[in-house]
PDB file of C-alpha atoms in Angstrom:
ATOM      1  CA  MET A   1     -17.383   6.098 -14.851  1.00 71.00           C
ATOM      2  CA  PRO A   2     -14.305   4.105 -15.976  1.00 84.00           C
ATOM      3  CA  VAL A   3     -11.281   4.868 -13.820  1.00 90.00           C
ATOM      4  CA  ASP A   4      -8.216   6.397 -15.484  1.00 95.00           C
ATOM      5  CA  PHE A   5      -4.980   5.959 -13.559  1.00 97.00           C
ATOM      6  CA  HIS A   6      -1.245   5.372 -13.714  1.00 97.00           C
ATOM      7  CA  VAL A   7       0.916   2.963 -11.701  1.00 97.00           C
ATOM      8  CA  VAL A   8       4.360   3.861 -10.403  1.00 97.00           C
ATOM      9  CA  ILE A   9       6.505   1.197  -8.706  1.00 95.00           C
ATOM     10  CA  PRO A  10       9.340   2.575  -6.553  1.00 92.00           C
ATOM     11  CA  ALA A  11      12.217   0.080  -6.445  1.00 90.00           C
ATOM     12  CA  ARG A  12      15.520   0.282  -4.574  1.00 85.00           C
ATOM     13  CA  ARG A  13      18.199  -2.360  -4.865  1.00 79.00           C
ATOM     14  CA  ALA A  14      19.499  -1.936  -1.309  1.00 73.00           C
ATOM     15  CA  SER A  15      17.864  -4.242   1.242  1.00 67.00           C
ATOM     16  CA  THR A  16      19.347  -5.348   4.542  1.00 67.00           C
ATOM     17  CA  ARG A  17      17.264  -8.521   4.829  1.00 73.00           C
ATOM     18  CA  LEU A  18      17.268  -9.567   1.166  1.00 83.00           C
ATOM     19  CA  PRO A  19      20.061  -8.137  -1.027  1.00 82.00           C
ATOM     20  CA  ASP A  20      19.115  -7.310  -4.648  1.00 88.00           C
ATOM     21  CA  LYS A  21      15.476  -7.963  -3.798  1.00 91.00           C
ATOM     22  CA  PRO A  22      13.895  -6.334  -6.899  1.00 93.00           C
ATOM     23  CA  LEU A  23      16.043  -8.568  -9.128  1.00 94.00           C
ATOM     24  CA  ALA A  24      15.212 -11.814  -7.324  1.00 93.00           C
ATOM     25  CA  ASP A  25      13.941 -14.441  -9.749  1.00 95.00           C
ATOM     26  CA  ILE A  26      10.213 -15.217  -9.681  1.00 95.00           C
ATOM     27  CA  GLY A  27       9.276 -17.827 -12.259  1.00 93.00           C
ATOM     28  CA  GLY A  28      12.042 -16.813 -14.670  1.00 94.00           C
ATOM     29  CA  ALA A  29      11.762 -13.021 -14.400  1.00 95.00           C
ATOM     30  CA  PRO A  30      12.954 -10.394 -11.895  1.00 95.00           C
ATOM     31  CA  MET A  31      10.480  -9.719  -9.095  1.00 95.00           C
ATOM     32  CA  VAL A  32      10.014  -6.056 -10.048  1.00 96.00           C
ATOM     33  CA  VAL A  33       9.080  -7.149 -13.578  1.00 96.00           C
ATOM     34  CA  ARG A  34       6.488  -9.563 -12.185  1.00 96.00           C
ATOM     35  CA  VAL A  35       5.031  -6.722 -10.103  1.00 96.00           C
ATOM     36  CA  ALA A  36       4.777  -4.507 -13.189  1.00 96.00           C
ATOM     37  CA  GLN A  37       3.153  -7.278 -15.207  1.00 95.00           C
ATOM     38  CA  ARG A  38       0.510  -7.764 -12.512  1.00 94.00           C
ATOM     39  CA  ALA A  39      -0.066  -4.019 -12.246  1.00 95.00           C
ATOM     40  CA  LEU A  40      -0.626  -3.685 -15.998  1.00 94.00           C
ATOM     41  CA  VAL A  41      -3.425  -6.254 -15.825  1.00 95.00           C
ATOM     42  CA  SER A  42      -5.298  -3.759 -13.626  1.00 95.00           C
ATOM     43  CA  GLY A  43      -6.070  -1.611 -16.656  1.00 95.00           C
ATOM     44  CA  ALA A  44      -3.692   1.209 -15.735  1.00 96.00           C
ATOM     45  CA  ARG A  45      -2.988   3.669 -18.542  1.00 95.00           C
ATOM     46  CA  SER A  46       0.725   3.333 -17.825  1.00 96.00           C
ATOM     47  CA  CYS A  47       3.034   1.458 -15.473  1.00 96.00           C
ATOM     48  CA  THR A  48       6.517   2.778 -14.681  1.00 97.00           C
ATOM     49  CA  VAL A  49       9.233   1.471 -12.374  1.00 96.00           C
ATOM     50  CA  ALA A  50      10.988   4.357 -10.581  1.00 94.00           C
ATOM     51  CA  THR A  51      14.420   3.225  -9.446  1.00 93.00           C
ATOM     52  CA  ASP A  52      17.780   4.594  -8.370  1.00 90.00           C
ATOM     53  CA  ASP A  53      19.675   1.614  -9.806  1.00 92.00           C
ATOM     54  CA  ALA A  54      20.742   1.114 -13.417  1.00 94.00           C
ATOM     55  CA  ALA A  55      20.639  -2.705 -13.116  1.00 94.00           C
ATOM     56  CA  ILE A  56      16.947  -2.566 -12.189  1.00 95.00           C
ATOM     57  CA  ALA A  57      16.207  -0.160 -15.036  1.00 95.00           C
ATOM     58  CA  ASP A  58      18.085  -2.432 -17.472  1.00 96.00           C
ATOM     59  CA  ALA A  59      16.204  -5.525 -16.255  1.00 95.00           C
ATOM     60  CA  CYS A  60      12.904  -3.718 -16.796  1.00 96.00           C
ATOM     61  CA  ALA A  61      13.919  -2.543 -20.266  1.00 95.00           C
ATOM     62  CA  ALA A  62      14.899  -6.099 -21.234  1.00 96.00           C
ATOM     63  CA  ALA A  63      11.393  -7.254 -20.278  1.00 96.00           C
ATOM     64  CA  GLY A  64       9.612  -4.393 -22.042  1.00 96.00           C
ATOM     65  CA  VAL A  65       8.675  -2.641 -18.790  1.00 96.00           C
ATOM     66  CA  ALA A  66       8.944   1.164 -18.648  1.00 96.00           C
ATOM     67  CA  ALA A  67      11.456   2.447 -16.101  1.00 96.00           C
ATOM     68  CA  LEU A  68      13.096   5.722 -15.182  1.00 94.00           C
ATOM     69  CA  LEU A  69      16.170   6.458 -13.083  1.00 93.00           C
ATOM     70  CA  THR A  70      15.543   8.727 -10.101  1.00 92.00           C
ATOM     71  CA  ARG A  71      17.848  10.408  -7.626  1.00 89.00           C
ATOM     72  CA  VAL A  72      19.636   8.164  -5.133  1.00 86.00           C
ATOM     73  CA  ASP A  73      19.110  10.394  -2.079  1.00 84.00           C
ATOM     74  CA  HIS A  74      15.339  10.129  -1.614  1.00 80.00           C
ATOM     75  CA  PRO A  75      14.473   9.527   2.065  1.00 79.00           C
ATOM     76  CA  SER A  76      11.268   7.616   1.257  1.00 78.00           C
ATOM     77  CA  GLY A  77       9.301   5.955  -1.502  1.00 77.00           C
ATOM     78  CA  SER A  78       6.887   8.903  -1.509  1.00 82.00           C
ATOM     79  CA  ASP A  79       9.721  11.269  -2.449  1.00 84.00           C
ATOM     80  CA  ARG A  80      10.764   8.945  -5.269  1.00 86.00           C
ATOM     81  CA  LEU A  81       7.128   8.811  -6.398  1.00 91.00           C
ATOM     82  CA  ALA A  82       6.906  12.613  -6.445  1.00 91.00           C
ATOM     83  CA  GLU A  83      10.000  12.846  -8.658  1.00 93.00           C
ATOM     84  CA  ALA A  84       8.551  10.214 -10.986  1.00 94.00           C
ATOM     85  CA  VAL A  85       5.276  12.127 -11.304  1.00 94.00           C
ATOM     86  CA  ASP A  86       7.211  15.247 -12.340  1.00 93.00           C
ATOM     87  CA  ARG A  87       9.444  13.336 -14.742  1.00 93.00           C
ATOM     88  CA  LEU A  88       6.395  11.715 -16.354  1.00 94.00           C
ATOM     89  CA  GLY A  89       4.720  15.113 -16.720  1.00 95.00           C
ATOM     90  CA  LEU A  90       1.452  13.976 -15.122  1.00 96.00           C
ATOM     91  CA  PRO A  91      -1.137  16.718 -14.494  1.00 96.00           C
ATOM     92  CA  ASP A  92      -2.158  17.511 -10.914  1.00 96.00           C
ATOM     93  CA  ASP A  93      -5.533  15.767 -11.302  1.00 95.00           C
ATOM     94  CA  ALA A  94      -4.027  12.489 -12.552  1.00 97.00           C
ATOM     95  CA  LEU A  95      -4.494   9.441 -10.322  1.00 98.00           C
ATOM     96  CA  VAL A  96      -1.314   7.573  -9.435  1.00 98.00           C
ATOM     97  CA  VAL A  97      -1.256   4.189  -7.688  1.00 97.00           C
ATOM     98  CA  ASN A  98       1.907   3.365  -5.741  1.00 96.00           C
ATOM     99  CA  VAL A  99       2.516  -0.381  -5.993  1.00 95.00           C
ATOM    100  CA  GLN A 100       5.412  -1.707  -3.921  1.00 91.00           C
ATOM    101  CA  GLY A 101       8.138  -3.487  -5.864  1.00 90.00           C
ATOM    102  CA  ASP A 102       8.082  -6.502  -3.524  1.00 91.00           C
ATOM    103  CA  GLU A 103       4.445  -7.495  -4.171  1.00 92.00           C
ATOM    104  CA  PRO A 104       4.623  -9.926  -7.127  1.00 94.00           C
ATOM    105  CA  LEU A 105       1.281 -11.484  -6.154  1.00 93.00           C
ATOM    106  CA  ILE A 106      -0.601  -8.169  -5.954  1.00 93.00           C
ATOM    107  CA  ASP A 107      -4.218  -8.512  -7.086  1.00 95.00           C
ATOM    108  CA  PRO A 108      -4.777  -6.323 -10.184  1.00 96.00           C
ATOM    109  CA  ALA A 109      -8.403  -5.831  -9.117  1.00 96.00           C
ATOM    110  CA  LEU A 110      -7.207  -4.315  -5.827  1.00 97.00           C
ATOM    111  CA  VAL A 111      -4.885  -1.927  -7.674  1.00 97.00           C
ATOM    112  CA  ARG A 112      -7.852  -0.779  -9.728  1.00 97.00           C
ATOM    113  CA  ALA A 113     -10.095  -0.561  -6.656  1.00 97.00           C
ATOM    114  CA  VAL A 114      -7.873   1.925  -4.803  1.00 98.00           C
ATOM    115  CA  ALA A 115      -7.787   4.112  -7.922  1.00 98.00           C
ATOM    116  CA  GLN A 116     -11.570   3.825  -8.222  1.00 98.00           C
ATOM    117  CA  VAL A 117     -12.246   4.780  -4.609  1.00 98.00           C
ATOM    118  CA  LEU A 118     -10.118   7.910  -5.011  1.00 98.00           C
ATOM    119  CA  GLN A 119     -11.790   8.863  -8.282  1.00 97.00           C
ATOM    120  CA  ASP A 120     -15.169   8.459  -6.588  1.00 97.00           C
ATOM    121  CA  ARG A 121     -14.144  10.695  -3.674  1.00 97.00           C
ATOM    122  CA  PRO A 122     -13.088  14.141  -4.953  1.00 96.00           C
ATOM    123  CA  ASP A 123     -12.919  15.325  -1.327  1.00 97.00           C
ATOM    124  CA  CYS A 124      -9.983  12.972  -0.673  1.00 97.00           C
ATOM    125  CA  ALA A 125      -6.301  13.268  -1.598  1.00 97.00           C
ATOM    126  CA  VAL A 126      -5.431   9.597  -1.109  1.00 97.00           C
ATOM    127  CA  GLY A 127      -7.091   6.218  -1.574  1.00 98.00           C
ATOM    128  CA  THR A 128      -6.104   2.965   0.104  1.00 98.00           C
ATOM    129  CA  ALA A 129      -7.500  -0.422   1.138  1.00 98.00           C
ATOM    130  CA  ALA A 130      -8.260  -2.594   4.159  1.00 97.00           C
ATOM    131  CA  HIS A 131      -9.672  -6.013   5.004  1.00 96.00           C
ATOM    132  CA  PRO A 132     -11.274  -7.498   8.129  1.00 94.00           C
ATOM    133  CA  ILE A 133      -8.969  -8.861  10.815  1.00 94.00           C
ATOM    134  CA  ALA A 134      -9.777 -12.491  11.468  1.00 89.00           C
ATOM    135  CA  THR A 135      -7.880 -13.344  14.657  1.00 90.00           C
ATOM    136  CA  ALA A 136      -7.060 -11.851  18.026  1.00 89.00           C
ATOM    137  CA  ALA A 137      -3.369 -12.490  17.294  1.00 91.00           C
ATOM    138  CA  GLU A 138      -3.575 -10.115  14.331  1.00 93.00           C
ATOM    139  CA  LEU A 139      -5.486  -7.553  16.353  1.00 93.00           C
ATOM    140  CA  PHE A 140      -2.747  -7.431  19.007  1.00 93.00           C
ATOM    141  CA  ASN A 141       0.194  -7.653  16.587  1.00 95.00           C
ATOM    142  CA  PRO A 142       1.893  -4.223  16.320  1.00 95.00           C
ATOM    143  CA  ASN A 143       3.173  -5.154  12.854  1.00 93.00           C
ATOM    144  CA  VAL A 144      -0.434  -5.355  11.672  1.00 94.00           C
ATOM    145  CA  VAL A 145      -1.597  -1.788  11.049  1.00 96.00           C
ATOM    146  CA  LYS A 146      -5.249  -1.105  11.852  1.00 97.00           C
ATOM    147  CA  VAL A 147      -7.529   1.556  10.431  1.00 98.00           C
ATOM    148  CA  VAL A 148     -10.832   2.933  11.745  1.00 97.00           C
ATOM    149  CA  LEU A 149     -13.334   4.420   9.282  1.00 97.00           C
ATOM    150  CA  ASP A 150     -16.221   6.854   9.381  1.00 96.00           C
ATOM    151  CA  ARG A 151     -19.635   6.174   7.806  1.00 94.00           C
ATOM    152  CA  ARG A 152     -18.342   7.102   4.322  1.00 96.00           C
ATOM    153  CA  ALA A 153     -15.321   4.785   4.640  1.00 97.00           C
ATOM    154  CA  THR A 154     -12.944   7.678   5.201  1.00 98.00           C
ATOM    155  CA  ALA A 155      -9.991   6.934   7.476  1.00 98.00           C
ATOM    156  CA  LEU A 156     -10.294   8.382  10.971  1.00 98.00           C
ATOM    157  CA  TYR A 157      -6.999   6.981  12.277  1.00 98.00           C
ATOM    158  CA  PHE A 158      -4.312   4.369  11.653  1.00 98.00           C
ATOM    159  CA  SER A 159      -2.541   2.603  14.505  1.00 98.00           C
ATOM    160  CA  ARG A 160      -0.387  -0.343  15.457  1.00 97.00           C
ATOM    161  CA  ALA A 161      -2.515  -0.715  18.593  1.00 96.00           C
ATOM    162  CA  PRO A 162      -5.742  -2.795  18.734  1.00 94.00           C
ATOM    163  CA  MET A 163      -8.636  -0.653  17.494  1.00 95.00           C
ATOM    164  CA  PRO A 164     -11.487  -0.193  17.639  1.00 93.00           C
ATOM    165  CA  TRP A 165     -12.048  -1.814  21.009  1.00 90.00           C
ATOM    166  CA  TRP A 166     -15.447  -3.318  21.829  1.00 87.00           C
ATOM    167  CA  ARG A 167     -15.882  -2.719  25.533  1.00 86.00           C
ATOM    168  CA  ASP A 168     -18.266  -5.651  25.934  1.00 82.00           C
ATOM    169  CA  ALA A 169     -16.364  -8.083  23.708  1.00 80.00           C
ATOM    170  CA  PRO A 170     -17.098 -11.660  24.830  1.00 76.00           C
ATOM    171  CA  CYS A 171     -14.276 -14.109  25.480  1.00 74.00           C
ATOM    172  CA  HIS A 172     -14.451 -17.868  25.070  1.00 65.00           C
ATOM    173  CA  ASP A 173     -11.880 -19.815  27.032  1.00 61.00           C
ATOM    174  CA  GLY A 174      -9.920 -16.612  27.441  1.00 61.00           C
ATOM    175  CA  GLU A 175      -9.893 -15.870  23.687  1.00 76.00           C
ATOM    176  CA  LEU A 176     -11.601 -13.034  21.841  1.00 81.00           C
ATOM    177  CA  ASP A 177     -14.103 -14.118  19.206  1.00 80.00           C
ATOM    178  CA  LEU A 178     -13.920 -11.415  16.533  1.00 84.00           C
ATOM    179  CA  ALA A 179     -16.803 -13.014  14.629  1.00 81.00           C
ATOM    180  CA  THR A 180     -19.164 -11.766  17.345  1.00 82.00           C
ATOM    181  CA  TRP A 181     -18.122  -8.105  17.082  1.00 84.00           C
ATOM    182  CA  PRO A 182     -20.612  -5.568  15.672  1.00 86.00           C
ATOM    183  CA  ALA A 183     -20.318  -5.407  11.882  1.00 82.00           C
ATOM    184  CA  GLN A 184     -19.815  -1.642  11.829  1.00 81.00           C
ATOM    185  CA  ALA A 185     -17.012  -1.854  14.400  1.00 86.00           C
ATOM    186  CA  ARG A 186     -15.079  -4.857  13.139  1.00 90.00           C
ATOM    187  CA  PRO A 187     -11.314  -4.342  13.242  1.00 95.00           C
ATOM    188  CA  LEU A 188      -9.740  -3.714   9.836  1.00 96.00           C
ATOM    189  CA  ARG A 189      -6.183  -4.370   8.718  1.00 96.00           C
ATOM    190  CA  HIS A 190      -4.711  -1.641   6.544  1.00 97.00           C
ATOM    191  CA  ILE A 191      -3.293  -2.791   3.213  1.00 96.00           C
ATOM    192  CA  GLY A 192      -0.279  -0.681   2.221  1.00 92.00           C
ATOM    193  CA  LEU A 193      -1.448   0.146  -1.294  1.00 95.00           C
ATOM    194  CA  TYR A 194      -2.087   3.815  -2.099  1.00 96.00           C
ATOM    195  CA  ALA A 195      -3.627   5.925  -4.836  1.00 97.00           C
ATOM    196  CA  TYR A 196      -2.777   9.634  -4.906  1.00 97.00           C
ATOM    197  CA  ARG A 197      -3.761  12.703  -6.828  1.00 97.00           C
ATOM    198  CA  ALA A 198      -0.570  13.794  -8.559  1.00 96.00           C
ATOM    199  CA  GLY A 199      -0.871  17.340  -7.225  1.00 96.00           C
ATOM    200  CA  PHE A 200      -0.945  16.063  -3.646  1.00 96.00           C
ATOM    201  CA  LEU A 201       2.022  13.799  -4.344  1.00 94.00           C
ATOM    202  CA  ARG A 202       4.010  16.845  -5.394  1.00 94.00           C
ATOM    203  CA  ARG A 203       3.160  18.580  -2.092  1.00 94.00           C
ATOM    204  CA  PHE A 204       3.450  15.639   0.263  1.00 92.00           C
ATOM    205  CA  PRO A 205       7.257  15.462   0.624  1.00 89.00           C
ATOM    206  CA  GLN A 206       7.275  19.128   1.686  1.00 91.00           C
ATOM    207  CA  LEU A 207       4.755  18.591   4.495  1.00 94.00           C
ATOM    208  CA  PRO A 208       6.418  18.463   7.938  1.00 94.00           C
ATOM    209  CA  ALA A 209       6.413  15.035   9.550  1.00 92.00           C
ATOM    210  CA  ALA A 210       3.638  14.704  12.139  1.00 95.00           C
ATOM    211  CA  PRO A 211       4.218  13.853  15.811  1.00 97.00           C
ATOM    212  CA  LEU A 212       1.755  10.969  15.531  1.00 96.00           C
ATOM    213  CA  GLU A 213       3.590   9.733  12.442  1.00 95.00           C
ATOM    214  CA  ARG A 214       6.837   9.608  14.395  1.00 95.00           C
ATOM    215  CA  CYS A 215       5.148   7.928  17.359  1.00 97.00           C
ATOM    216  CA  GLU A 216       3.470   5.167  15.348  1.00 97.00           C
ATOM    217  CA  ALA A 217       6.065   5.043  12.525  1.00 95.00           C
ATOM    218  CA  LEU A 218       3.210   5.348  10.001  1.00 95.00           C
ATOM    219  CA  GLU A 219       3.712   7.845   7.180  1.00 93.00           C
ATOM    220  CA  GLN A 220       0.006   7.945   6.297  1.00 95.00           C
ATOM    221  CA  LEU A 221      -0.682   9.772   9.574  1.00 97.00           C
ATOM    222  CA  ARG A 222       1.054  12.804   8.069  1.00 95.00           C
ATOM    223  CA  VAL A 223      -1.805  12.996   5.562  1.00 96.00           C
ATOM    224  CA  LEU A 224      -4.451  13.098   8.307  1.00 97.00           C
ATOM    225  CA  TRP A 225      -2.391  15.413  10.548  1.00 97.00           C
ATOM    226  CA  HIS A 226      -2.336  18.065   7.824  1.00 97.00           C
ATOM    227  CA  GLY A 227      -6.088  17.893   7.287  1.00 97.00           C
ATOM    228  CA  GLU A 228      -6.273  15.780   4.146  1.00 97.00           C
ATOM    229  CA  ARG A 229      -8.621  12.822   3.780  1.00 98.00           C
ATOM    230  CA  ILE A 230      -7.953   9.198   2.884  1.00 98.00           C
ATOM    231  CA  ALA A 231     -10.703   7.139   1.223  1.00 98.00           C
ATOM    232  CA  VAL A 232     -10.643   3.402   1.977  1.00 98.00           C
ATOM    233  CA  THR A 233     -12.002   0.494  -0.043  1.00 98.00           C
ATOM    234  CA  VAL A 234     -12.714  -2.576   2.081  1.00 96.00           C
ATOM    235  CA  THR A 235     -12.115  -6.011   0.584  1.00 95.00           C
ATOM    236  CA  GLU A 236     -13.077  -9.259   2.267  1.00 90.00           C
ATOM    237  CA  HIS A 237      -9.800 -10.943   1.367  1.00 87.00           C
ATOM    238  CA  ALA A 238      -6.215 -10.402   2.488  1.00 87.00           C
ATOM    239  CA  PRO A 239      -3.728  -9.611  -0.301  1.00 88.00           C
ATOM    240  CA  GLY A 240      -1.091 -12.087  -1.415  1.00 86.00           C
ATOM    241  CA  PRO A 241       2.124 -12.101   0.631  1.00 88.00           C
ATOM    242  CA  GLY A 242       4.936  -9.654  -0.086  1.00 89.00           C
ATOM    243  CA  VAL A 243       8.657 -10.365   0.025  1.00 92.00           C
ATOM    244  CA  ASP A 244      10.847  -9.064   2.862  1.00 87.00           C
ATOM    245  CA  THR A 245      13.025 -12.050   3.771  1.00 90.00           C
ATOM    246  CA  PRO A 246      14.582 -15.081   2.062  1.00 91.00           C
ATOM    247  CA  GLU A 247      11.817 -17.200   3.601  1.00 93.00           C
ATOM    248  CA  ASP A 248       9.178 -14.901   2.070  1.00 92.00           C
ATOM    249  CA  LEU A 249      10.885 -15.234  -1.298  1.00 93.00           C
ATOM    250  CA  GLU A 250      10.739 -19.023  -1.235  1.00 94.00           C
ATOM    251  CA  ARG A 251       7.078 -18.960  -0.203  1.00 94.00           C
ATOM    252  CA  VAL A 252       6.174 -16.546  -3.013  1.00 93.00           C
ATOM    253  CA  ARG A 253       8.146 -18.589  -5.561  1.00 94.00           C
ATOM    254  CA  ALA A 254       6.169 -21.653  -4.567  1.00 94.00           C
ATOM    255  CA  LEU A 255       2.855 -19.789  -4.813  1.00 92.00           C
ATOM    256  CA  TRP A 256       3.800 -18.361  -8.203  1.00 92.00           C
ATOM    257  CA  ALA A 257       4.703 -21.806  -9.497  1.00 91.00           C
ATOM    258  CA  HIS A 258       1.398 -23.163  -8.207  1.00 89.00           C
ATOM    259  CA  LEU A 259      -0.602 -20.380  -9.862  1.00 86.00           C
ATOM    260  CA  HIS A 260       1.293 -20.443 -13.161  1.00 83.00           C
ATOM    261  CA  GLY A 261       2.517 -24.032 -13.312  1.00 70.00           C
TER     262      GLY A 261
END
């Protein structure tokens, strides 16, 4: 069945590492506009930038991208998303994909895939994505979030710690060889792209933060803590890089120029 979904892109102007990040130029257009353009290629019914800044909304309008101004006091992107869902008047059963405003190289097929996996799993409130971890350095990096799945590709847990752990993992010259791990237990890196049912999005900001969420600093653990399920689509490829720092911005500009030169 064809998947029917909407994209909402939360975008804040404030950034400690990269001021005015959503307005940074990528190939002649603001970054948030490039994100929206990529998201629209996914086949979404609509794509809306949800922002607390008039300059971002104006930049979107100038490029023909839908935008709405939200409150400035939202503690998280999920809260901003919930307001946007209400403002857009989406029904509770609508599927909403949250695309981050600093992902100008996001793969439209991946955006569609997280919506598809949620549509295919009516028992789940959220859909997301993951890809295989290729190196031991990634496995042990706490900034790389891991996810473990059950047999139906439902998330069992997310962590910054190495998981799962193969007790009998062989080492070669003191290094783990992840290529030798059992296929059904290969470590997976979580990709921070989410699809939600609009009704759950409306409830989520009211759910108390979970102790595990605070411990790991991972908001998705609140979903599992309160008994909801997260469906995961596994892709073989890592997504394109996002933008957090000036160095990231230069790298993404170069990649954009290469792809669209």
